[in-house]
Coordinates of C-alpha atoms in Angstrom, one line a residue:
X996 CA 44.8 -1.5 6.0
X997 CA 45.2 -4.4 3.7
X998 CA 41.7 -6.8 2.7
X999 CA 43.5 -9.8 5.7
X1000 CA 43.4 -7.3 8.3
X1001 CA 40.2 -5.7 7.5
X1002 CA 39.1 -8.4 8.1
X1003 CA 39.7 -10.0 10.8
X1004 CA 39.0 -6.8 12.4
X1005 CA 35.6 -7.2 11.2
X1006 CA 35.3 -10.6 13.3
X1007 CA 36.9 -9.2 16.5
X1008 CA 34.7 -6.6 16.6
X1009 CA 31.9 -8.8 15.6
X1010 CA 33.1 -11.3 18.7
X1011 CA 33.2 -8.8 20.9
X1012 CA 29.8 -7.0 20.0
X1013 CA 28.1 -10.7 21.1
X1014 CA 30.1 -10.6 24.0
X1015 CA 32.6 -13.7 22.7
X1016 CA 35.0 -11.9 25.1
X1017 CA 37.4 -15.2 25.8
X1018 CA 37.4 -16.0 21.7
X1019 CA 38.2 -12.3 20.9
X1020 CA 40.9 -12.4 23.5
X1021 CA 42.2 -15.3 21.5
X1022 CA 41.5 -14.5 18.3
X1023 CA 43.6 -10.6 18.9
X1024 CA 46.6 -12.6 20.4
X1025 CA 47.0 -15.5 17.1
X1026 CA 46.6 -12.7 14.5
X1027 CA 48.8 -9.7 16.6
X1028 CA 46.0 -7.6 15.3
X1029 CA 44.7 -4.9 17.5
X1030 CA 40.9 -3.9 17.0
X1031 CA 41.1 -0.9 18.5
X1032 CA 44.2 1.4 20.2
X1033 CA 45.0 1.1 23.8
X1034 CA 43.3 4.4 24.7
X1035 CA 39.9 3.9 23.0
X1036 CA 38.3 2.7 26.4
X1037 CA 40.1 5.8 27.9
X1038 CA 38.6 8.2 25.4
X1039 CA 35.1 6.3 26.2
X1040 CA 35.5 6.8 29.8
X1041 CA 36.9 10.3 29.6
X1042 CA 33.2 11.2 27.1
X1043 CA 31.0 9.4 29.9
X1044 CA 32.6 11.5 32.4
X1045 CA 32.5 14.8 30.4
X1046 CA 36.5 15.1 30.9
X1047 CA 37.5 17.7 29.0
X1048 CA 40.4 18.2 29.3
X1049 CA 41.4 14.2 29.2
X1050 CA 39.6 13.9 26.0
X1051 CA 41.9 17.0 24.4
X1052 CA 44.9 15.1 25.5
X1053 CA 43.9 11.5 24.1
X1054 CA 42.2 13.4 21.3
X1055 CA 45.5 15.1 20.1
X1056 CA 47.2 12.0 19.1
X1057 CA 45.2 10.9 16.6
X1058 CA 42.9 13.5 15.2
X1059 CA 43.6 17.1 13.2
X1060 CA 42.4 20.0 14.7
X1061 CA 39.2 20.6 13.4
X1062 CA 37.9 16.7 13.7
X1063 CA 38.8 17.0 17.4
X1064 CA 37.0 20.4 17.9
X1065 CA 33.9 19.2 16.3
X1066 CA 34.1 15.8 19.0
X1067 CA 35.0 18.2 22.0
X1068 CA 31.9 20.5 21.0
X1069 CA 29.4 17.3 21.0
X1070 CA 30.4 17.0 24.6
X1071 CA 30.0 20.2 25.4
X1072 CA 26.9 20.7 24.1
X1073 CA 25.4 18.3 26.0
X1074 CA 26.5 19.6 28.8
X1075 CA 25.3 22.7 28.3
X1076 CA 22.0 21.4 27.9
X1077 CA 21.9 19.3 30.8
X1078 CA 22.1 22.0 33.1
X1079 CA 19.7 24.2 31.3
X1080 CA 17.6 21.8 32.5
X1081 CA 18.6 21.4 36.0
X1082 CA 17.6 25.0 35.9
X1083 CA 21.3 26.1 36.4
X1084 CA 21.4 28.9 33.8
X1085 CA 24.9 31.0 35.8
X1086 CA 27.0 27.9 35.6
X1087 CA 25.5 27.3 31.6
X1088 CA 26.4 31.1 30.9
X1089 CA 30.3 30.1 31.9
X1090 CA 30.3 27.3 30.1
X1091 CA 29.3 28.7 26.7
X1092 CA 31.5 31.6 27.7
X1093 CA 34.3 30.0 29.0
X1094 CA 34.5 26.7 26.9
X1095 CA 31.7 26.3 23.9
X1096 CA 33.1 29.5 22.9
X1097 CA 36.6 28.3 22.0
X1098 CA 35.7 25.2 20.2
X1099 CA 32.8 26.7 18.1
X1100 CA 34.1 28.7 15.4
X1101 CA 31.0 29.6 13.7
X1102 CA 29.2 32.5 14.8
X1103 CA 25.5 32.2 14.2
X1104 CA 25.8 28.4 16.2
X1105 CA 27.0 30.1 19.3
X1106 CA 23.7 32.4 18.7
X1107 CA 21.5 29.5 18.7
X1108 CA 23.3 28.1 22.0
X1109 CA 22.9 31.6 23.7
X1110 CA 19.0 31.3 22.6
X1111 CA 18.7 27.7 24.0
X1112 CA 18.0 29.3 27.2
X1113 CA 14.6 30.4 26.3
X1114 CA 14.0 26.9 24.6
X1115 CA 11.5 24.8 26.7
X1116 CA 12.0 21.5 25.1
X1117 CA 15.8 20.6 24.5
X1118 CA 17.1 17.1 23.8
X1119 CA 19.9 15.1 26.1
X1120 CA 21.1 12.6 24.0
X1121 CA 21.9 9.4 25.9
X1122 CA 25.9 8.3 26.3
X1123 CA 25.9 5.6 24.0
X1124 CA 24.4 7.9 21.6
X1125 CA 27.3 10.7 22.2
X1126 CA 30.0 8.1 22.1
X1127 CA 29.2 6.2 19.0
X1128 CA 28.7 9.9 17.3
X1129 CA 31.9 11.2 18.4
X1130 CA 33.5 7.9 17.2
X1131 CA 31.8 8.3 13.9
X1132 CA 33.6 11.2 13.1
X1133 CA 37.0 9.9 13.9
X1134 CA 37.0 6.2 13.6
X1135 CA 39.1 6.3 10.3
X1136 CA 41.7 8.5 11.9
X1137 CA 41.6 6.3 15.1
X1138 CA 41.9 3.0 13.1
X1139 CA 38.6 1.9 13.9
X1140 CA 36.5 -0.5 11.8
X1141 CA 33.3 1.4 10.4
X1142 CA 30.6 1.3 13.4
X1143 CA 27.9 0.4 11.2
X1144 CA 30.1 -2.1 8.8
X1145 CA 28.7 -5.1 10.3
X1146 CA 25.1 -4.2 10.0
X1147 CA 25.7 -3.3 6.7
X1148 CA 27.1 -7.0 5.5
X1149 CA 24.1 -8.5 7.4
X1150 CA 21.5 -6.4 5.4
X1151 CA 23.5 -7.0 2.0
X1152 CA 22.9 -10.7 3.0
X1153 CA 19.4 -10.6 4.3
X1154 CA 18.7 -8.3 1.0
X1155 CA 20.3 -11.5 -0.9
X1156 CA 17.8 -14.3 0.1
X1157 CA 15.2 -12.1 -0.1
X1158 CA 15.5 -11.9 -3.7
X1159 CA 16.5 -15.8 -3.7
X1160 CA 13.2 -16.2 -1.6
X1161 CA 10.4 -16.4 -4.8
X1162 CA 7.8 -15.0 -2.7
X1163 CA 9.1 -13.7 0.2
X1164 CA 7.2 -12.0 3.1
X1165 CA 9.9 -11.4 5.7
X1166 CA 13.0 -12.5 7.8
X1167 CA 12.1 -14.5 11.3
X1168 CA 13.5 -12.9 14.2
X1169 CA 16.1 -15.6 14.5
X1170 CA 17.5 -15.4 10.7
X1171 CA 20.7 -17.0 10.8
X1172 CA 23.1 -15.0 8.2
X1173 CA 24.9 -18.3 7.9
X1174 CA 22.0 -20.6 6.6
X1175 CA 20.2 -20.6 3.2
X1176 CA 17.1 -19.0 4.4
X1177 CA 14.3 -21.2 3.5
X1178 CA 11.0 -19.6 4.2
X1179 CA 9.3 -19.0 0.9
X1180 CA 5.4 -20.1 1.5
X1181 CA 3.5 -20.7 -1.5
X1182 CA 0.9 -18.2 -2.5
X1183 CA -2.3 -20.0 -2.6
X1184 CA -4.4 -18.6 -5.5
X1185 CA -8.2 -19.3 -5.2
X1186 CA -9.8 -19.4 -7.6
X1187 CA -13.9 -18.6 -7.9
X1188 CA -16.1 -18.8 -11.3
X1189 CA -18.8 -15.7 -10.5
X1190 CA -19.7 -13.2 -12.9
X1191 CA -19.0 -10.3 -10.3
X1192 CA -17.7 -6.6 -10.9
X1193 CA -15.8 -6.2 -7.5
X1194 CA -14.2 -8.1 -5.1
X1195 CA -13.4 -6.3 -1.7
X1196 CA -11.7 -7.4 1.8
X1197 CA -12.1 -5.4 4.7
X1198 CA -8.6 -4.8 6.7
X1199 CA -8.7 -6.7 9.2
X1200 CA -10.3 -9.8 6.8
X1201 CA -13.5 -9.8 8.7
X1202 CA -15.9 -9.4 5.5
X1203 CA -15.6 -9.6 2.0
X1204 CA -18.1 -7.9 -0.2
X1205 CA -18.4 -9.0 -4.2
X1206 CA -20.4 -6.6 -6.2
X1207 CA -22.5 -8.3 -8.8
X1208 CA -25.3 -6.2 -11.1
X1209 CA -26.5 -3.5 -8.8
X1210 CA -26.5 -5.5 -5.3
X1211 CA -23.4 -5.9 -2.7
X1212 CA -23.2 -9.9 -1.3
X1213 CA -21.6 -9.2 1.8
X1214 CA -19.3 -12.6 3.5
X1215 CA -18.3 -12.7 7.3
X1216 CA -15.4 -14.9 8.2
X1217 CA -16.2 -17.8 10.6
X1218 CA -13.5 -18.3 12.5
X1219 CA -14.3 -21.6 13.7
X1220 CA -14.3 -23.5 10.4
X1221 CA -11.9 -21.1 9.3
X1222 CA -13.8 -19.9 6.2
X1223 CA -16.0 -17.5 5.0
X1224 CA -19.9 -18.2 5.2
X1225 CA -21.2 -20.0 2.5
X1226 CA -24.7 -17.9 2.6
X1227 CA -24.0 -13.8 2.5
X1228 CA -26.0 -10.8 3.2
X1229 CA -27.9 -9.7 0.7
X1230 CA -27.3 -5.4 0.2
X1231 CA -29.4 -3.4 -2.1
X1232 CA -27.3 -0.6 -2.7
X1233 CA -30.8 1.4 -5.0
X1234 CA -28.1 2.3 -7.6
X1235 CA -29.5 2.8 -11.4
X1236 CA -26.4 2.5 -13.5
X1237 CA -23.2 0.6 -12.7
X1238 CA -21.3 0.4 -9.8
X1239 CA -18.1 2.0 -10.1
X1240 CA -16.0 1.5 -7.0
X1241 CA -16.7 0.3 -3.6
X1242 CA -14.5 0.4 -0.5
X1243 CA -14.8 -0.7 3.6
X1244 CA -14.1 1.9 6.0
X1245 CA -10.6 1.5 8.5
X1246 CA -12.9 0.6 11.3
X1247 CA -14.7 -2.0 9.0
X1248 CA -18.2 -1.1 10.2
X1249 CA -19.2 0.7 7.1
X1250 CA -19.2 -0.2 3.5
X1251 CA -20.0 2.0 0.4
X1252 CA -20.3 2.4 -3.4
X1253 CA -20.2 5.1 -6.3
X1254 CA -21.9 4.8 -9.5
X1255 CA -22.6 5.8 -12.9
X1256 CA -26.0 7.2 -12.0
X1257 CA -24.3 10.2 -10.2
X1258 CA -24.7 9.2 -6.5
X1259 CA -22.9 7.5 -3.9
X1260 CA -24.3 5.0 -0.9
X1261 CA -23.3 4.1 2.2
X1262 CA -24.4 1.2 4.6
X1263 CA -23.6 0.3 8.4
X1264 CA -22.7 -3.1 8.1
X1265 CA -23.9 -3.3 11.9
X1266 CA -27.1 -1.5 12.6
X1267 CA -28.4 -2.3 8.9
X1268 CA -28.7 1.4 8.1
X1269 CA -28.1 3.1 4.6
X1270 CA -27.8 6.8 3.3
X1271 CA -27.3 7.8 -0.1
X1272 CA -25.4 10.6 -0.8
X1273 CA -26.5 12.8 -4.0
X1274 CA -25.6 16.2 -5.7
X1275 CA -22.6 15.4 -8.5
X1276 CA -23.4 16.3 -12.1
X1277 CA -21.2 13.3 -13.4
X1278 CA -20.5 10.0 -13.3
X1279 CA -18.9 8.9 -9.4
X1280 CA -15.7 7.8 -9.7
X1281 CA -14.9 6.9 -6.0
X1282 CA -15.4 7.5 -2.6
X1283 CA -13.4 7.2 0.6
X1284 CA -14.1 7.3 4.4
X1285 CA -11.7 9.7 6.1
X1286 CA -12.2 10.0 9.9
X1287 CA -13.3 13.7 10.8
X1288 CA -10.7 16.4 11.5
X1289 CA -11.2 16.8 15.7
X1290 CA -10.8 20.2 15.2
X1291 CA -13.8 21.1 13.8
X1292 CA -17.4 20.6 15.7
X1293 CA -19.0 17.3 16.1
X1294 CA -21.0 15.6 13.2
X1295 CA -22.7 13.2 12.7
X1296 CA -20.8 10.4 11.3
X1297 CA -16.8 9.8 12.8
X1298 CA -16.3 9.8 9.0
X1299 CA -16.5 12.0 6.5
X1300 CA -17.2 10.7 2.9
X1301 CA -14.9 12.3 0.3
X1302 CA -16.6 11.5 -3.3
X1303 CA -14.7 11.9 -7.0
X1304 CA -16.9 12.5 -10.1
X1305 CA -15.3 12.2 -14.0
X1306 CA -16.3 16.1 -14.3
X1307 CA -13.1 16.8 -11.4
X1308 CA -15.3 17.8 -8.6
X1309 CA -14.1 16.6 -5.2
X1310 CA -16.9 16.7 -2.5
X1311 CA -16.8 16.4 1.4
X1312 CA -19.4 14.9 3.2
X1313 CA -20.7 14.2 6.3
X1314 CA -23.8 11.3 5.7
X1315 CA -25.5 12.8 3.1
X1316 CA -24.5 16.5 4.1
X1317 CA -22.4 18.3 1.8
X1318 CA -19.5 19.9 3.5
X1319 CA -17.7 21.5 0.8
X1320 CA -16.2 20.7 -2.4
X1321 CA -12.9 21.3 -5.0
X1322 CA -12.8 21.4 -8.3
X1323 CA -9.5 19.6 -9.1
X1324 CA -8.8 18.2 -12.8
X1325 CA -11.1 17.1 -15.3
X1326 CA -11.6 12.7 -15.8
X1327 CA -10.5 12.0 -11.9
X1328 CA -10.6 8.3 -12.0
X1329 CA -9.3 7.2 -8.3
X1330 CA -9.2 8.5 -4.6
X1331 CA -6.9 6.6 -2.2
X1332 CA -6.4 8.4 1.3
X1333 CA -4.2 7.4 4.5
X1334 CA -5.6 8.4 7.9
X1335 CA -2.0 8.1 9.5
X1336 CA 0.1 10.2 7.4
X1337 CA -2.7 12.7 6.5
X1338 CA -2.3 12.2 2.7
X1339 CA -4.9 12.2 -0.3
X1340 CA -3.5 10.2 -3.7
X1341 CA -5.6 11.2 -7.0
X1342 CA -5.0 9.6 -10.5
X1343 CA -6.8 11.4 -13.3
X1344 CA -6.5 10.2 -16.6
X1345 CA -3.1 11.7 -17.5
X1346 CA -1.8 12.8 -13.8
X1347 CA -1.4 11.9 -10.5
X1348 CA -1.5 14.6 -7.4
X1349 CA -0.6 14.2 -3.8
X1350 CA -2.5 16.1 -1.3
X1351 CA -2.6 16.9 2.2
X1352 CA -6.0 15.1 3.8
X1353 CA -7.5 18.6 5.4
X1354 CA -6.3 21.4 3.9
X1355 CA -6.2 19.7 1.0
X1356 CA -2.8 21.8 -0.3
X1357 CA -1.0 20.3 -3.5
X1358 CA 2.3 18.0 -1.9
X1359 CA 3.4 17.1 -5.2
X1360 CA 2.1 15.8 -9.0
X1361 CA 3.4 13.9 -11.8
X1362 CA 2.2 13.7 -15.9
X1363 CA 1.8 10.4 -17.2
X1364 CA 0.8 9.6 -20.8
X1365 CA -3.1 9.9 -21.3
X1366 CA -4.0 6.8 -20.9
X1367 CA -4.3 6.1 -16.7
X1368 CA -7.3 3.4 -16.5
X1369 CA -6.8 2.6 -12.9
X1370 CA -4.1 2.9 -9.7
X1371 CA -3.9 1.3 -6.1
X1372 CA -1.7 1.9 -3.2
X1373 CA 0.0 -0.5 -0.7
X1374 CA -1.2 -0.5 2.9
X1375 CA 1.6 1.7 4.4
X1376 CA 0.9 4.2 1.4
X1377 CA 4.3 4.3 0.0
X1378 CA 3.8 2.9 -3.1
X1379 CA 1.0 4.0 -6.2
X1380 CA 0.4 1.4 -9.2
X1381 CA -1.0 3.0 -12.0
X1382 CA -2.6 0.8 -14.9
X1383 CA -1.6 2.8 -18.7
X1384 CA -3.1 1.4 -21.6
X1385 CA -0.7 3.4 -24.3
X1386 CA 0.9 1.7 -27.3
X1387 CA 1.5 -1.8 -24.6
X1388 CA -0.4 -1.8 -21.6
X1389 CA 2.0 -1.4 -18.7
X1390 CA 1.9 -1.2 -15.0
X1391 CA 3.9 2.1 -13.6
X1392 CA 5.3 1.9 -9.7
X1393 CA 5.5 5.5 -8.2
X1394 CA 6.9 6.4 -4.9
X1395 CA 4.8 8.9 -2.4
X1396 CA 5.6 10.6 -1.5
X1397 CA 7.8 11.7 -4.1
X1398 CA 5.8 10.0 -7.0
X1399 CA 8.9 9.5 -8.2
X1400 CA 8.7 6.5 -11.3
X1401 CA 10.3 3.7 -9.6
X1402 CA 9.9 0.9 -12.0
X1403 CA 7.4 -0.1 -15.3
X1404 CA 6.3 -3.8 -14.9
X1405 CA 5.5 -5.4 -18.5
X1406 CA 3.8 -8.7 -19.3
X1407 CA 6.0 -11.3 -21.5
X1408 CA 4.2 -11.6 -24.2
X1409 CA 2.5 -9.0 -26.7
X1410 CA 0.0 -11.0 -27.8
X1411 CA -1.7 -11.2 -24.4
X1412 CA -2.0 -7.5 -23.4
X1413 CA -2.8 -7.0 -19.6
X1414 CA -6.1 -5.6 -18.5
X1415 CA -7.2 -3.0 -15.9
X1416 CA -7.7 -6.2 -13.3
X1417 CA -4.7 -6.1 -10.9
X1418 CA -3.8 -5.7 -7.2
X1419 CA -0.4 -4.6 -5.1
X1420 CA -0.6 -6.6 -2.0
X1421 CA 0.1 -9.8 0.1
X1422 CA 1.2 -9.6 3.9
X1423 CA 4.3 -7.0 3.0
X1424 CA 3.2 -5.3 -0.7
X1425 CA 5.9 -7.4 -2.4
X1426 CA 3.6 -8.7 -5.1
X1427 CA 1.7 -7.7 -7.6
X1428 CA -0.6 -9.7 -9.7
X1429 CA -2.6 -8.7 -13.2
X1430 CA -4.8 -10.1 -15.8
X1431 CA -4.4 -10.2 -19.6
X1432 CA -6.8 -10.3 -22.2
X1433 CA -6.5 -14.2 -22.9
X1434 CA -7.6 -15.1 -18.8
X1435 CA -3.8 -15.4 -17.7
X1436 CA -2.0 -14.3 -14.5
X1437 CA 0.8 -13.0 -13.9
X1438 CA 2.8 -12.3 -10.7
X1439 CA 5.7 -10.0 -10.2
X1440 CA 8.3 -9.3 -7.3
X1441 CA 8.5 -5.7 -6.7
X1442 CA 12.2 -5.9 -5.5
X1443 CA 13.0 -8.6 -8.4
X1444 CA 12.3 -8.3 -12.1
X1445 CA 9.4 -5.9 -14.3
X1446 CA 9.0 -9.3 -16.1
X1447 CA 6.6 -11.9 -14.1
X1448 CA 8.3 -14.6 -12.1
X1449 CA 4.9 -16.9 -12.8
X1450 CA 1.8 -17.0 -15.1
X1451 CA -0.7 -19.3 -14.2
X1452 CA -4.0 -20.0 -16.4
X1453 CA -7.3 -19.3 -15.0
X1454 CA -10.1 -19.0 -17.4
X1455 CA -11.3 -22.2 -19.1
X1456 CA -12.8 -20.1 -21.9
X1457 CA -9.9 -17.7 -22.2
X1458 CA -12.0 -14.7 -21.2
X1459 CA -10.7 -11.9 -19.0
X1460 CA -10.5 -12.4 -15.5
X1461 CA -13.2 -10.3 -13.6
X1462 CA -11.4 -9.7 -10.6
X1463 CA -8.4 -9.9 -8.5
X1464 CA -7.8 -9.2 -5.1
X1465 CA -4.6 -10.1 -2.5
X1466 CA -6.5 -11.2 1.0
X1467 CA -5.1 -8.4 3.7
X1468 CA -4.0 -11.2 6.4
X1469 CA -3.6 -14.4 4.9
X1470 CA -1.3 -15.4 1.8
X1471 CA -4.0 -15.6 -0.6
X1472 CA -5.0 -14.3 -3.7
X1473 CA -8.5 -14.4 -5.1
X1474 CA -9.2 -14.1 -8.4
X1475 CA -12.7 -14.3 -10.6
X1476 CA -13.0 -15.9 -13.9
X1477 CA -16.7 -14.6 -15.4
X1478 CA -19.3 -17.9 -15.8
X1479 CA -20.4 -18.9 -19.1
X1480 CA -23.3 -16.0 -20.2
X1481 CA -25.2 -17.9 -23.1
X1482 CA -28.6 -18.3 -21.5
X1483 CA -31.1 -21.3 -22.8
X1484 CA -34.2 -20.0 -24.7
X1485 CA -37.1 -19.8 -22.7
X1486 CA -40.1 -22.6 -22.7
X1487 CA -42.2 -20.0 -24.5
X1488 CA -39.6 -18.5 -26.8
X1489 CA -39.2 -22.3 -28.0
X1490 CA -42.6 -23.0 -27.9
X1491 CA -43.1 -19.5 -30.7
X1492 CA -39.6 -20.9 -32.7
X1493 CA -41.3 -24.5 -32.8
X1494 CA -45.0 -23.4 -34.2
X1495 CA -43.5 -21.3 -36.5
X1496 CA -40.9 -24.0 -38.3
X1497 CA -44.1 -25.8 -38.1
X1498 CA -45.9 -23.3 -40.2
X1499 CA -43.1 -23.0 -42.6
X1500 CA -42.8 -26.4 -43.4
X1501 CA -46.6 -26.8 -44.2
X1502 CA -46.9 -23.4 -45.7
X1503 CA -48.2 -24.8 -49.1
X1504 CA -51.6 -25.1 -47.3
X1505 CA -52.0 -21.4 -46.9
X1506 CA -51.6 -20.8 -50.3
X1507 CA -55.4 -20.1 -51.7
X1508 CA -55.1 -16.9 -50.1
X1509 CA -53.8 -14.1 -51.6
X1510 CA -50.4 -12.9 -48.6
X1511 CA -51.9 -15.1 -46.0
X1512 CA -48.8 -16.7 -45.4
X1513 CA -46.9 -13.6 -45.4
X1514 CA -49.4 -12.2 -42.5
X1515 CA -48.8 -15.5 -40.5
X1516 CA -45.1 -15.1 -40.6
X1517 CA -45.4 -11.1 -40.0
X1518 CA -47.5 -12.0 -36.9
X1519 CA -45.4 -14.6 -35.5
X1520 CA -42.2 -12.7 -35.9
X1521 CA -44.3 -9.6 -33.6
X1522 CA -45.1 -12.1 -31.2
X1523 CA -41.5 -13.6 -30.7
X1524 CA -39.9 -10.5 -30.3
X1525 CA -42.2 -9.4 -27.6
X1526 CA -42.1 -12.5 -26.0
X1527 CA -37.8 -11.6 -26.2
X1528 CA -38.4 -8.5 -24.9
X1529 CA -40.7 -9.6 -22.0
X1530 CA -38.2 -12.9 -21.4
X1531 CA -35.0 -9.9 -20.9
X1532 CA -37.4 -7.6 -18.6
X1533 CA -38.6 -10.9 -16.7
X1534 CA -35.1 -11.8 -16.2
X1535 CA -33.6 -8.3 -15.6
X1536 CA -36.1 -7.9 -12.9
X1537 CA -35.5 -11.1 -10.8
X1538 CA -31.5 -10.9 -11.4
X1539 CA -32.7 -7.5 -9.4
X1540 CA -35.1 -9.2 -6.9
X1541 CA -32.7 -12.1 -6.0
X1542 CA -29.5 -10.8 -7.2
X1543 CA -28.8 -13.5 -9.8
X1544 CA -27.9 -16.3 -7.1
X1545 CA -27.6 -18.8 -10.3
X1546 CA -24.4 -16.7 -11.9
X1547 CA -23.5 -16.0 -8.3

């Protein structure tokens, strides 16, 4: 078949798919080229009616021996299994006697059709199914266009503007294959000045949490002004030491932290009440809400907490109830878990492990370098994007669950290493956006390039960026500059530097006595470092009591 013919075939069979019939018809006659031979609808009709014996007969002209046995058996198979279900097991016992027998040449096959009769649960496959199977094993010696050709083209193309599309979330429903497709919205980057740790949305973008010092400032969306509340909910979460993760259960009714001083917490965003859960010998890593395996006995929480501590201990909880725990690998640094597909990602600091959820059986594990700082996962779990700060600091893709190295994503300059602040995300996981050490950031296309396809400048003060975070609904992507942290002297710390540039200006008045000056200076310098150190507790314990609205 020459390139002309190919394809114009192509068309007719594209016509007649949409049901162009009077155009095909026309189109067939002009170019005396036949899509498909005369008796195609007569082998069609002669599957649909389980004709056996017309089938071998159209069958013999154009197929060898064993293609045609294999196309005869497909009928005959589900035959065979459509009266097994009718119950009729003397006429299926003549069939595979009589018939199946004769076309199936291998022996242990005719076993396992001898043992369907025991099977409860057996599978008719509908007629268009049969047809376009048997047609896919002989539509090269029928002279048939490939069935799935077409599709094939249309993807290629679709797969074409996508990568035209600079950030592309999807095709409409009515994507015309012969127009440039022109979605591409505009991500809209907001930017926030806060001094905050952690910036979290829950998944259906009903709340967003920011962590700052040791207190969670919780924001519900408003959906009639279509924003977020300007005046949050104020969460002590008791922690001593730094937070180290937070996360917002699937259901969105629960939110909780880990932390350096060994202990987790959890609060119910809608009855106000907290738990803290305690009994790691490290540092807490992470935690995770996973929803209770229904075969066990009822607890007291749907969810079950599972914590990670820098040690390698994995602990199972239920509230503050230890259920059990695993000692997996030592420096665990993240826990990301999937409810659906019952799996359990963990990055330590030079591997990364798939589990399954319950039984908690190694799936599969990689080594990386020893340098893993940080990894998320997209929302369908199909993709894990581990920060490694080696030699250049590098993003790694991995695909679950395989984790398989997909592709390394690098920044475009050397001077401007990136920094453990990133996020995988937008509506489809398509982007990914980091920070570098000069307050730039990046943005990458997954399917496009591992060098950024824009860089944007976000700190004034060319600081690091504090956080980053891709909104879960909306095409939006927050990110956190730190505020200016050079605090003004007190009144009373300027009050002790005045008096005593004072006292050294008129010093030559205190000479008569012998080291009276020295005293005077000795005693000043006491009394302004205590009036430091009582400024730094002062201000240490209201940025406690009302969470340091003024960096806020």
């Amino acid at each position: 078949m020459n390139i002309k013919e190919e394809k114009i075939k192509l068309i007719l069979q594209f016509l007649r798919q949409i049901k162009y019939d009077q155009t095909f018809q026309k189109l067939q006659e002009q170019s005396q080229i036949q899509l498909d031979p005369q008796n195609l609808e007569l082998i069609t009709q002669s599957i649909r009616n389980q004709d056996i014996i017309q089938l071998e007969q159209l069958l013999n002209q154009y197929l060898d021996e064993e293609t045609k046995q294999k196309c005869i058996l497909k009928v005959l198979e589900q035959k065979y299994i459509k009266l097994l279900k009718l119950h009729n097991i003397q006429e299926a016992i003549q069939l595979l006697r009589n018939q199946i027998t004769i076309y199936c040449s291998d022996e242990e096959l005719k076993h396992q059709y001898a043992s369907m009769i025991y099977l409860p649960e057996l599978k008719v496959k509908q007629e268009q199914e049969l047809i376009d199977e048997i047609i896919s094993l002989c539509y090269k010696q029928i002279g048939l266009i490939e069935p799935n050709r077409l599709v094939t083209l249309i993807q290629q193309q679709q797969a074409n503007q996508v990568l035209d599309c600079q950030f592309h979330v999807k095709l409409e429903q009515n994507y015309n294959v012969f127009k440039q497709h022109t979605c591409n919205p505009q991500l809209n980057i907001i930017k926030q000045k806060k001094n905050i740790l952690f910036c979290l949305f829950s998944i259906n973008g009903q709340y967003k949490a920011l962590v700052h010092g040791l207190q969670i400032y919780l924001y519900q969306y408003d959906n009639t002004k279509n924003e977020y509340q300007q005046t949050p909910r104020k969460i002590s979460t008791g922690h001593t030491s730094a937070i180290t993760s937070i996360i917002f259960s699937p259901c969105s009714k629960y939110i909780g932290t880990s932390s350096q001083d060994f202990t987790a917490f959890v609060y119910n965003i809608q009855t106000e009440k907290k738990y803290r859960i305690e009994g790691h010998n490290a540092v807490v890593q992470c935690l995770n809400f996973v929803l209770c395996d229904q075969s066990k006995k009822k607890q007291k929480n749907e969810y079950d907490i599972y914590t990670i501590s820098i040690d390698g201990w994995l602990y199972e909880w239920n509230e503050n109830e230890r259920k059990g725990g695993l000692k997996i690998e030592e420096k665990l640094l993240k826990l990301h878990s999937h409810q659906q597909k019952e799996l359990m990602l963990l990055t330590s600091q030079n591997k990364i492990s798939l589990y399954q959820l319950y039984t908690k059986q190694q799936i599969s594990q990689t080594s990386t370098s020893n340098n893993n700082q940080n990894s998320v996962v997209d929302k369908n779990f199909n993709f894990a994007l581990v920060f490694i700060s080696d030699t250049i600091s590098q993003l790694y893709l991995y695909a679950i669950p395989e984790l398989q190295l997909i592709k390394v994503f690098q920044t475009t300059s050397s001077l401007n290493p990136l920094t453990s602040q990133y996020d995988l995300g937008w509506l489809n996981c398509n982007l990914i956006a980091a920070g570098t050490n000069k307050g730039d950031l990046l943005i990458w296309h997954i399917q496009k390039s591992s060098r950024p396809i824009e860089s944007y400048q976000i700190s004034d003060n060319a600081n690091e960026l504090s956080c980053i975070k891709f909104h879960p609904t909306k095409n939006q992507l927050w990110v956190y500059s730190p505020k200016d942290s050079r605090k003004q002297p007190s009144q009373q710390q300027q009050t002790t530097e005045d008096l005593r540039a004072q006292l050294l200006q008129s010093r030559h008045q205190y000479q008569r006595q012998s080291g009276g000056m020295q005293q005077i200076l000795t005693l000043l310098q006491i009394i302004a470092r205590q009036d430091q150190n009582n400024s730094i507790r002062q201000s240490m314990q209201q940025e406690e009591k009302e969470s340091s609205d003024e960096d806020m």
